[in-house]
C-alpha positions as CSV (number, residue, x, y, z in Angstrom):
1,M,7.0,41.4,2.7
2,K,9.0,38.6,4.2
3,R,5.5,37.0,5.8
4,S,3.6,37.0,2.5
5,L,7.4,35.3,1.0
6,T,7.0,33.2,3.5
7,I,3.0,32.7,3.4
8,L,3.6,32.1,-0.3
9,T,6.3,29.4,-0.3
10,F,4.8,27.3,2.6
11,L,1.7,26.8,0.3
12,A,3.6,26.0,-3.1
13,A,4.8,23.3,-1.3
14,L,1.9,21.6,0.6
15,P,-0.1,20.2,-2.1
16,S,2.9,17.8,-2.9
17,G,2.9,17.1,1.0
18,A,-0.8,16.4,0.1
19,A,-0.6,14.4,-3.6
20,L,2.5,11.7,-1.5
21,A,0.4,11.5,1.9
22,G,-2.5,9.7,-0.1
23,D,-0.1,6.9,-0.3
24,D,-0.2,6.7,3.9
25,C,-3.0,4.6,5.5
26,A,-4.9,6.3,8.1
27,V,-6.7,3.1,10.2
28,P,-6.4,3.3,13.7
29,L,-4.6,0.7,14.8
30,A,-7.8,-0.7,16.7
31,D,-9.3,-1.1,12.9
32,W,-6.7,-3.9,12.3
33,Q,-7.1,-6.6,10.6
34,P,-5.0,-9.6,12.1
35,R,-1.5,-10.8,10.5
36,S,-3.6,-13.8,9.8
37,A,-6.4,-12.7,7.7
38,V,-3.1,-10.9,5.1
39,V,-2.0,-14.3,5.1
40,R,-4.9,-15.6,5.0
41,L,-5.3,-13.0,2.1
42,A,-2.5,-13.8,0.1
43,E,-3.4,-17.7,0.1
44,E,-6.4,-16.8,-1.0
45,N,-4.5,-15.2,-4.3
46,G,-1.5,-17.2,-4.4
47,W,0.8,-16.2,-3.3
48,V,3.7,-17.3,-1.3
49,V,4.3,-14.8,1.7
50,R,8.3,-13.8,2.3
51,R,7.9,-11.1,4.7
52,I,5.1,-9.7,5.8
53,K,6.0,-5.7,7.6
54,I,3.9,-1.8,7.9
55,D,5.0,1.2,5.9
56,D,3.4,4.2,6.2
57,G,0.4,2.7,8.1
58,C,0.1,0.1,5.7
59,Y,0.8,-3.7,6.1
60,E,3.1,-4.9,2.9
61,I,3.2,-8.2,1.8
62,K,7.1,-9.2,0.1
63,G,6.5,-12.6,-1.6
64,T,5.7,-14.4,-5.5
65,D,2.0,-14.5,-7.1
66,R,0.9,-17.6,-8.5
67,E,3.6,-17.6,-11.6
68,G,7.0,-17.3,-9.4
69,H,7.5,-12.9,-9.7
70,R,8.5,-11.8,-6.9
71,I,5.5,-8.9,-5.6
72,E,5.0,-5.7,-3.0
73,V,1.6,-5.8,-2.7
74,T,0.7,-2.4,-0.4
75,V,-3.1,-4.2,1.6
76,D,-5.4,-0.8,3.7
77,P,-4.8,-3.2,7.1
78,G,-9.1,-2.4,7.6
79,T,-10.7,-3.2,5.0
80,L,-7.9,-5.6,3.8
81,Q,-8.1,-4.3,0.3
82,V,-5.3,-4.2,-1.6
83,I,-3.8,-1.2,-2.8
84,E,-1.8,-1.6,-4.6
85,I,0.8,-3.8,-6.6
86,E,4.1,-4.1,-7.8
87,Y,5.9,-6.8,-9.5
88,K,10.3,-6.5,-9.2
89,D,10.3,-5.9,-13.3
90,G,9.3,-2.7,-12.7
91,S,5.7,-2.1,-13.0
92,D,3.1,-1.2,-11.6
93,R,-0.3,-2.7,-11.5
94,H,-3.0,-1.5,-9.4
95,S,-5.6,-2.8,-8.8
96,P,-8.9,-2.5,-11.0
97,E,-11.2,-0.7,-10.2
98,G,-8.3,1.6,-7.8
99,R,-7.8,2.0,-4.1
100,G,-10.0,0.2,-1.6
101,R,-10.5,-2.7,-4.5
102,K,-9.6,-6.3,-3.6
103,H,-7.7,-7.9,-6.3
104,D,-8.6,-11.2,-7.3
């Protein structure tokens, strides 16, 4: 009985953990685009970069957009596709077609 309860507890927790894992980038380091390419992406989109860091295996750009709004942009390190743009006013704006699309 104890073993069944342990297994059920594990299975109940599994979906929530799997959902959180979807926010991570799972790109082998050998396939990453260089940091200079991330800077170019930001410049092409009119963003002023304050900081580029790695978070959950993704590039994260902190800076401002063309209008001066503070942003955090999550970028796939292999394809440089924008995964998410978070405006520091609290709103989240995802790329138009969802994960894996470049923000224009």
